[in-house]
PDB file of C-alpha atoms in Angstrom:
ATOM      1  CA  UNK A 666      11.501 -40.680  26.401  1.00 59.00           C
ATOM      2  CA  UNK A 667       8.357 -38.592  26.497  1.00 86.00           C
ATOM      3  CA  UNK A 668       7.758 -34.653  26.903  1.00 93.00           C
ATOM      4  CA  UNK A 669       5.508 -34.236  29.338  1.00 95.00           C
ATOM      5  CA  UNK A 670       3.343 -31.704  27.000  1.00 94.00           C
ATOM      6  CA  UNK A 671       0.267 -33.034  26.080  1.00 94.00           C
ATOM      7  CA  UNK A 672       0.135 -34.166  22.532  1.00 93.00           C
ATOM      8  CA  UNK A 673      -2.243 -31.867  21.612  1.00 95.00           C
ATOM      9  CA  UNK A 674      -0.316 -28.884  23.285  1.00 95.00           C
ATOM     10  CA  UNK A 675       2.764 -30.485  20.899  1.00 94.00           C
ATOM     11  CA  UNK A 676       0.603 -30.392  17.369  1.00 93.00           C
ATOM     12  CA  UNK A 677      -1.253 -26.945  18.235  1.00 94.00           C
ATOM     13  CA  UNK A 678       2.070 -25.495  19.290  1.00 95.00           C
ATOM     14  CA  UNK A 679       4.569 -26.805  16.846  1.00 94.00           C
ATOM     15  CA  UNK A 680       3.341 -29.760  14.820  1.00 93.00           C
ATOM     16  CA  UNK A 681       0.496 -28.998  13.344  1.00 92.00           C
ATOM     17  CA  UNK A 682       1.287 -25.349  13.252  1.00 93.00           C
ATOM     18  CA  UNK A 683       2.691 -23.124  10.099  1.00 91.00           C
ATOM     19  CA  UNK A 684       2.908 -20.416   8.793  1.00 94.00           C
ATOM     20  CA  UNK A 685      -0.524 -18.416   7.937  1.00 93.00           C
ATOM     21  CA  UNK A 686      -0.885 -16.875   4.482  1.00 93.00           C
ATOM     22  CA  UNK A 687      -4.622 -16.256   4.437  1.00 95.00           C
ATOM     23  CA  UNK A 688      -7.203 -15.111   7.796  1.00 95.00           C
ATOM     24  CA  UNK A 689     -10.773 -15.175   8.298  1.00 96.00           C
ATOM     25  CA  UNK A 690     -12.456 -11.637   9.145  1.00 95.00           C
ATOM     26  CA  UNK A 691     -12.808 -12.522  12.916  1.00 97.00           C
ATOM     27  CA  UNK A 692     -11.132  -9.963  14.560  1.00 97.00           C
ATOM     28  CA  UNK A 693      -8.283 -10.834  17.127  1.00 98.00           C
ATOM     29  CA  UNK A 694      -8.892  -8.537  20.357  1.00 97.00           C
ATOM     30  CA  UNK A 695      -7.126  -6.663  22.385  1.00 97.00           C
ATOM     31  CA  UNK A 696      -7.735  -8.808  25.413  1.00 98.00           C
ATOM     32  CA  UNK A 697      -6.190 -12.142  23.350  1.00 98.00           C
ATOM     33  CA  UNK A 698      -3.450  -9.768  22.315  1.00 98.00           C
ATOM     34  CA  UNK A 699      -3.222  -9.350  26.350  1.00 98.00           C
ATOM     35  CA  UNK A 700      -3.202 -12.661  26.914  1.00 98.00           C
ATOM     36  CA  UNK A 701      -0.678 -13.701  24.809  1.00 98.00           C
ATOM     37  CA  UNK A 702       1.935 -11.015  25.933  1.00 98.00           C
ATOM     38  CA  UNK A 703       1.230 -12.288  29.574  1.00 98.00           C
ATOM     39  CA  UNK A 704       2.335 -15.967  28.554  1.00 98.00           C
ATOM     40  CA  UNK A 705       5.614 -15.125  26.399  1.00 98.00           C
ATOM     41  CA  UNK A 706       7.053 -12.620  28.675  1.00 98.00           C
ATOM     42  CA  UNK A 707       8.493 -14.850  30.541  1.00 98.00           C
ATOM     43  CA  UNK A 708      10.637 -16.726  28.306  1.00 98.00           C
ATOM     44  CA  UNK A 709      13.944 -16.136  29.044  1.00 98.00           C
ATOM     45  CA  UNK A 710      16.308 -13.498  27.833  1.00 98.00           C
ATOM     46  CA  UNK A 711      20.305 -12.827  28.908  1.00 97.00           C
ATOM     47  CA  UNK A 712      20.154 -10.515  31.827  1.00 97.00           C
ATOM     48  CA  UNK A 713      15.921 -10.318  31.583  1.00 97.00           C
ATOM     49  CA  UNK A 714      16.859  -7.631  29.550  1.00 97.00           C
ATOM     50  CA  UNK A 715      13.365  -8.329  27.155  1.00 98.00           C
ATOM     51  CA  UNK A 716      13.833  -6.106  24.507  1.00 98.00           C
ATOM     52  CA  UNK A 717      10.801  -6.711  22.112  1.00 98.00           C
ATOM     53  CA  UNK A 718       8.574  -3.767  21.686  1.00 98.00           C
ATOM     54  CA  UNK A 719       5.116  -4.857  19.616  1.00 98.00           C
ATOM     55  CA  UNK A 720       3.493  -2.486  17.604  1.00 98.00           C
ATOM     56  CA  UNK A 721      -0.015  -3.423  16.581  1.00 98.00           C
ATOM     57  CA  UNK A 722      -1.188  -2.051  13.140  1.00 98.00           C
ATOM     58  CA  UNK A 723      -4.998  -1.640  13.964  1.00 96.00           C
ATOM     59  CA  UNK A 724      -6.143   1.227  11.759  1.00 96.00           C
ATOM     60  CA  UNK A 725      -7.034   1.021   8.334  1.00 96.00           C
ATOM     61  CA  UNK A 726      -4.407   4.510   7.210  1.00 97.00           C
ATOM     62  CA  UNK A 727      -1.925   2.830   9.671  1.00 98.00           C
ATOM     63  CA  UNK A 728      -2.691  -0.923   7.890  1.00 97.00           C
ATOM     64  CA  UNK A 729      -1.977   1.567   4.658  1.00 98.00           C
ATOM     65  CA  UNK A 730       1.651   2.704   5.119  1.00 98.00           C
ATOM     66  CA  UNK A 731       2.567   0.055   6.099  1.00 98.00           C
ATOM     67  CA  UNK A 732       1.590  -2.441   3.185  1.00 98.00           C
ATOM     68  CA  UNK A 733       3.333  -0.092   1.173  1.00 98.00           C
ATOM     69  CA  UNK A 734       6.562  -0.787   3.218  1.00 98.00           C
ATOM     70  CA  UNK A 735       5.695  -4.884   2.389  1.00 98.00           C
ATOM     71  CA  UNK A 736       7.281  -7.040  -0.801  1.00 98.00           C
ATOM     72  CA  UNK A 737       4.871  -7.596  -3.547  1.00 98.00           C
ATOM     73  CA  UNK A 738       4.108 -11.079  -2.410  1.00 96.00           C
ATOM     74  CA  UNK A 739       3.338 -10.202   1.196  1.00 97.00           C
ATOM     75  CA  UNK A 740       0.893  -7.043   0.939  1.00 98.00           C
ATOM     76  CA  UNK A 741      -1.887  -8.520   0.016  1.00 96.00           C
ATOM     77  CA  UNK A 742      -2.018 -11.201   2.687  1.00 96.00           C
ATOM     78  CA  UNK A 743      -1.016  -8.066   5.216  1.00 97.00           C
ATOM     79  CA  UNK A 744      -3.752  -5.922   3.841  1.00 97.00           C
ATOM     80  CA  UNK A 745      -6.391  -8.569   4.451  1.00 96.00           C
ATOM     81  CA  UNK A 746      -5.156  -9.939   8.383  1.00 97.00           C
ATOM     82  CA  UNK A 747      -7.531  -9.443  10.887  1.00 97.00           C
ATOM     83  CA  UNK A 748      -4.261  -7.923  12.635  1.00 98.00           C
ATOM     84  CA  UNK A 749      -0.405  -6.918  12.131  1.00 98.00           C
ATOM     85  CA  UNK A 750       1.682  -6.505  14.633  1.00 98.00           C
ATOM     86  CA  UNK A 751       5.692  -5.112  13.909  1.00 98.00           C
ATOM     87  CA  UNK A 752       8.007  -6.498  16.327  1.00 98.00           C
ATOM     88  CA  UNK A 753      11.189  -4.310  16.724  1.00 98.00           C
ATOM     89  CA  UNK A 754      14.177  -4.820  19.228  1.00 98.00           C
ATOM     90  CA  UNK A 755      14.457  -1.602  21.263  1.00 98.00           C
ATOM     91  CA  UNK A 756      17.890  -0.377  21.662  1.00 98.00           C
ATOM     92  CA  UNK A 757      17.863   1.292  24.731  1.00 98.00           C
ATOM     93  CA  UNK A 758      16.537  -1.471  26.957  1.00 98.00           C
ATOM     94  CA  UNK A 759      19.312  -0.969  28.821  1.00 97.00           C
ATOM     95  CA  UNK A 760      17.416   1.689  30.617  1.00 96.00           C
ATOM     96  CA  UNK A 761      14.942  -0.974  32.458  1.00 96.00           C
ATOM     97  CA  UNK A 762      17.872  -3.439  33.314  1.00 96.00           C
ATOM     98  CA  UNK A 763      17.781  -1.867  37.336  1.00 96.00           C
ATOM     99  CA  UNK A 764      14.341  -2.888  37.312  1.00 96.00           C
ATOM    100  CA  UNK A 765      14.591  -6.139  35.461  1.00 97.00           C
ATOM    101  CA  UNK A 766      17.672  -7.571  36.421  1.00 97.00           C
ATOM    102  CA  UNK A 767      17.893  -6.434  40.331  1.00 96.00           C
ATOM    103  CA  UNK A 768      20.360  -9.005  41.328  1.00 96.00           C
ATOM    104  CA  UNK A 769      23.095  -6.684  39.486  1.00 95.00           C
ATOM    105  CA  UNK A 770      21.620  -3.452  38.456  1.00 89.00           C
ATOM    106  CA  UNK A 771      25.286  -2.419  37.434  1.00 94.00           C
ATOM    107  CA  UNK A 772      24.869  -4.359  34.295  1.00 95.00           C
ATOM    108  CA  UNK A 773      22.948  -1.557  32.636  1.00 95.00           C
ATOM    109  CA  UNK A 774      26.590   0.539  32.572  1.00 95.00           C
ATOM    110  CA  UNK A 775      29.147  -2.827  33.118  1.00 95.00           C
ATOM    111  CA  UNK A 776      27.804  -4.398  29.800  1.00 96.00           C
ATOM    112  CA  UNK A 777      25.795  -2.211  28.085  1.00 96.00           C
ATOM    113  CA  UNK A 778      27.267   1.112  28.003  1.00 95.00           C
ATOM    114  CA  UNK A 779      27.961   1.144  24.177  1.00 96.00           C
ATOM    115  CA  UNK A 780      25.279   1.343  21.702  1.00 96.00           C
ATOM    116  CA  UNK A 781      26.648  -1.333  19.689  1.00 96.00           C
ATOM    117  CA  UNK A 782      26.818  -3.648  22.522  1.00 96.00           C
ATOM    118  CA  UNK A 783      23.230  -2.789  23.103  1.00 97.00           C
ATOM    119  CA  UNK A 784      22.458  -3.270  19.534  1.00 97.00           C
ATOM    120  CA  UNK A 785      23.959  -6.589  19.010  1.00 97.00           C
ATOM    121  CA  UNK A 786      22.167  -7.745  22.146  1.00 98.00           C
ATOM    122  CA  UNK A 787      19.128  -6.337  21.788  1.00 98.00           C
ATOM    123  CA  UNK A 788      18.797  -7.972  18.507  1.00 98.00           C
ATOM    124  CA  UNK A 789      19.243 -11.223  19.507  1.00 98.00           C
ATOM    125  CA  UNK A 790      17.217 -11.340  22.267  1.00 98.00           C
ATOM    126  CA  UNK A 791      14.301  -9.997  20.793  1.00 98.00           C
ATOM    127  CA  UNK A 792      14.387 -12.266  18.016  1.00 98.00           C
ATOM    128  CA  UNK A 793      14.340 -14.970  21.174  1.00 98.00           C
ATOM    129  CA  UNK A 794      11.632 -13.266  22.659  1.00 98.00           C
ATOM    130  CA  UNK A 795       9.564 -12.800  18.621  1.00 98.00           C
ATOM    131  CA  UNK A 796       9.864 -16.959  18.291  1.00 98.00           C
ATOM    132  CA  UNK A 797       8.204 -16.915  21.791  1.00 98.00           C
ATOM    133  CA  UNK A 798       5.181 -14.779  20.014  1.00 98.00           C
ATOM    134  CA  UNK A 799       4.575 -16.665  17.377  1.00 98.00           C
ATOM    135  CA  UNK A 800       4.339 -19.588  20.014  1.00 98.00           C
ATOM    136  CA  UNK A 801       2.295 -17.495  22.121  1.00 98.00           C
ATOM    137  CA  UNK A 802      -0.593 -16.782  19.401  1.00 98.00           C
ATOM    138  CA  UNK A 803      -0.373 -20.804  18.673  1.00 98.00           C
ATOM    139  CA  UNK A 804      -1.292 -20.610  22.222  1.00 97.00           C
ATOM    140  CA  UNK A 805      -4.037 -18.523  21.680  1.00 98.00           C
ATOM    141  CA  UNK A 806      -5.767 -20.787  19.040  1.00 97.00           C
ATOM    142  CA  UNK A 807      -4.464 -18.059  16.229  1.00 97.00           C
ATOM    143  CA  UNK A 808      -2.460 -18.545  13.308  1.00 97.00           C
ATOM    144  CA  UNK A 809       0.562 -16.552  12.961  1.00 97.00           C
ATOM    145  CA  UNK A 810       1.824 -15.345   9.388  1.00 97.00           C
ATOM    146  CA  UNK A 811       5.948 -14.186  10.026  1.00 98.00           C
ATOM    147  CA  UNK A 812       7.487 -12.122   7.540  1.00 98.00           C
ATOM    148  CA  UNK A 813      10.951  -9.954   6.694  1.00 98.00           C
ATOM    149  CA  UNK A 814       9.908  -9.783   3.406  1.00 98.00           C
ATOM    150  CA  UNK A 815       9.379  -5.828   3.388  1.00 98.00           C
ATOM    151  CA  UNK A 816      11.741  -2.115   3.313  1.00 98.00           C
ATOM    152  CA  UNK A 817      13.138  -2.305   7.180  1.00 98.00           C
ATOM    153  CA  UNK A 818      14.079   1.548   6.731  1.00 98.00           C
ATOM    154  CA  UNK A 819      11.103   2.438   5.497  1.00 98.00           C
ATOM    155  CA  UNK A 820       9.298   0.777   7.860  1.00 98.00           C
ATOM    156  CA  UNK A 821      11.295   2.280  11.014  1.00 98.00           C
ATOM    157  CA  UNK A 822      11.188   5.720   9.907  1.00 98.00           C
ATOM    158  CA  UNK A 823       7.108   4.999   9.384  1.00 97.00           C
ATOM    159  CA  UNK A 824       6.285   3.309  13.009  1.00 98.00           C
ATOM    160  CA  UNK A 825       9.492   3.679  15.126  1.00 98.00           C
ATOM    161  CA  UNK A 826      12.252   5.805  15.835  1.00 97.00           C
ATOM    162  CA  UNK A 827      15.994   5.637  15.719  1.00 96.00           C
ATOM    163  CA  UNK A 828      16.662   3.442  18.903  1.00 97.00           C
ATOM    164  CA  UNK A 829      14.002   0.905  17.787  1.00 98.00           C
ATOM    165  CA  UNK A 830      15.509  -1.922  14.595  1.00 98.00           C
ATOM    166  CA  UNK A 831      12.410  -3.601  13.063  1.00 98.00           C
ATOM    167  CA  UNK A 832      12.590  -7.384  12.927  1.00 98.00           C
ATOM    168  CA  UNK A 833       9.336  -9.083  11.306  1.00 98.00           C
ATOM    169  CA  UNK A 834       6.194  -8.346  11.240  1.00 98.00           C
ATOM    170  CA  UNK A 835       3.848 -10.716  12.108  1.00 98.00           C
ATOM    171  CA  UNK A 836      -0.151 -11.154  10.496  1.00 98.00           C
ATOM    172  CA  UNK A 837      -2.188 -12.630  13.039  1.00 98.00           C
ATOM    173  CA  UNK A 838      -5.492 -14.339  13.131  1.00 98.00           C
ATOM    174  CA  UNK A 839      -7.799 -17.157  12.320  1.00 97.00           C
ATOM    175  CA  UNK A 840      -6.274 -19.063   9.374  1.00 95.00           C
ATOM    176  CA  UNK A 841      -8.469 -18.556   6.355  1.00 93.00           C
ATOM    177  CA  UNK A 842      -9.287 -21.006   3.299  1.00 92.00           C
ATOM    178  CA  UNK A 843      -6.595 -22.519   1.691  1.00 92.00           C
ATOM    179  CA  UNK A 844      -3.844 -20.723   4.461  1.00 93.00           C
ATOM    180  CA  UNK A 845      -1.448 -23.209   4.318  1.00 91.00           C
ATOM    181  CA  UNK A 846       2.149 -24.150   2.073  1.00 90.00           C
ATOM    182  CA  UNK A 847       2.490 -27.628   2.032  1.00 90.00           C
ATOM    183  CA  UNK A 848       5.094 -28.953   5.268  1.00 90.00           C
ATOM    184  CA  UNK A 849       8.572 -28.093   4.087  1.00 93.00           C
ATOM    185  CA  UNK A 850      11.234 -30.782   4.953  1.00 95.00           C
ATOM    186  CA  UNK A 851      13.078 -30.797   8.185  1.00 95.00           C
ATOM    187  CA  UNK A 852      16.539 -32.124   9.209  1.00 97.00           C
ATOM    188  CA  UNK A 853      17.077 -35.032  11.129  1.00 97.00           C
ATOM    189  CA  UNK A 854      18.146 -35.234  14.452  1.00 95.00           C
ATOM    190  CA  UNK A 855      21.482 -36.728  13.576  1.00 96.00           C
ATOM    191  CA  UNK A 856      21.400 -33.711  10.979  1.00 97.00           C
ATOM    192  CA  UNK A 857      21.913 -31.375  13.768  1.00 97.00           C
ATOM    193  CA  UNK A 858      23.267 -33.131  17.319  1.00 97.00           C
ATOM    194  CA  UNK A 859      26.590 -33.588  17.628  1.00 97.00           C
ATOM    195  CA  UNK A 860      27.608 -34.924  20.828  1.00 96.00           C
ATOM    196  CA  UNK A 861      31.296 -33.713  21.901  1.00 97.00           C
TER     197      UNK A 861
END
């Protein structure tokens, strides 16, 4: 059987796509940026509770602290993106969930009362909704460059606050010379599917 995605959709999506280590200088705007957001957010999330807050890194002092916050291996490649964007899961998401979730608004105080309910949840869902970011700037024609290779308390206390846990952060732009690692093996279906 067939997906009904094209097969070009299928390569520039998934693939032909990987992970960017070097960008060209063309700047990725704010309107792409836009663009993508308006795809992704609606990929789904337990109780729509979309927890992923973006922070884009688009100053030169703010591009600063944070490659100082980035492993050795990953600050030059993050010093040199056209743009960075730290994706964090926010912790007190629970505070939309009336608005998001009207078919049971109760859910912001039946489930999600305790902060480490919250946290748990939040994390996990944002890291659903991150995966559908990296798709979304495949979408865009963009190359996306996904690390956790960097100080995550160093990095919160620098961009967010105490009810925001940082996840990746994510270079973003045109893929440069030489951008790619060679295709890393995957497992096989049969590797994975088990049918009960």
């Amino acid at each position: 059987m067939s997906l009904v995605l094209d097969p070009a959709a299928q390569d520039l999506l998934f693939r032909e796509a990987r992970t960017a280590n070097t960008f060209t200088d063309e700047p990725v705007t704010e309107e792409q940026v836009q663009a993508i957001y308006d795809l992704v957010k609606y990929g789904p999330t337990a109780f729509n509770q979309t927890p992923l807050r973006i922070t884009l890194v688009r100053s030169p002092e703010a591009r600063e602290r944070l490659v100082r916050h980035m492993a050795e291996g990953n600050q030059a490649k993050t010093a040199a993106a056209p743009l960075v964007a730290i994706l964090s899961a926010d912790n007190e998401f629970h505070e939309e969930l009336p608005t998001l979730f009207p078919a049971f608004p109760q859910a912001k105080d039946v489930f999600f009362a305790e902060r480490p309910a919250r946290e748990g949840s939040a994390t996990l869902n944002a890291a659903l909704q991150a995966a559908y970011f990296i798709v979304g700037v495949r979408a865009a024609g963009l190359a996306a460059g996904p690390m956790t290779g960097f100080d995550f308390e160093g990095v919160r206390k620098e961009f967010l606050d105490d009810d925001h846990t940082p996840l990746m952060v994510v270079n973003i732009g045109k893929p440069g010379p030489d951008a790619w690692y060679p295709r890393s093996p995957r497992l096989a279906y049969e590797d994975v599917v088990t049918t009960v």
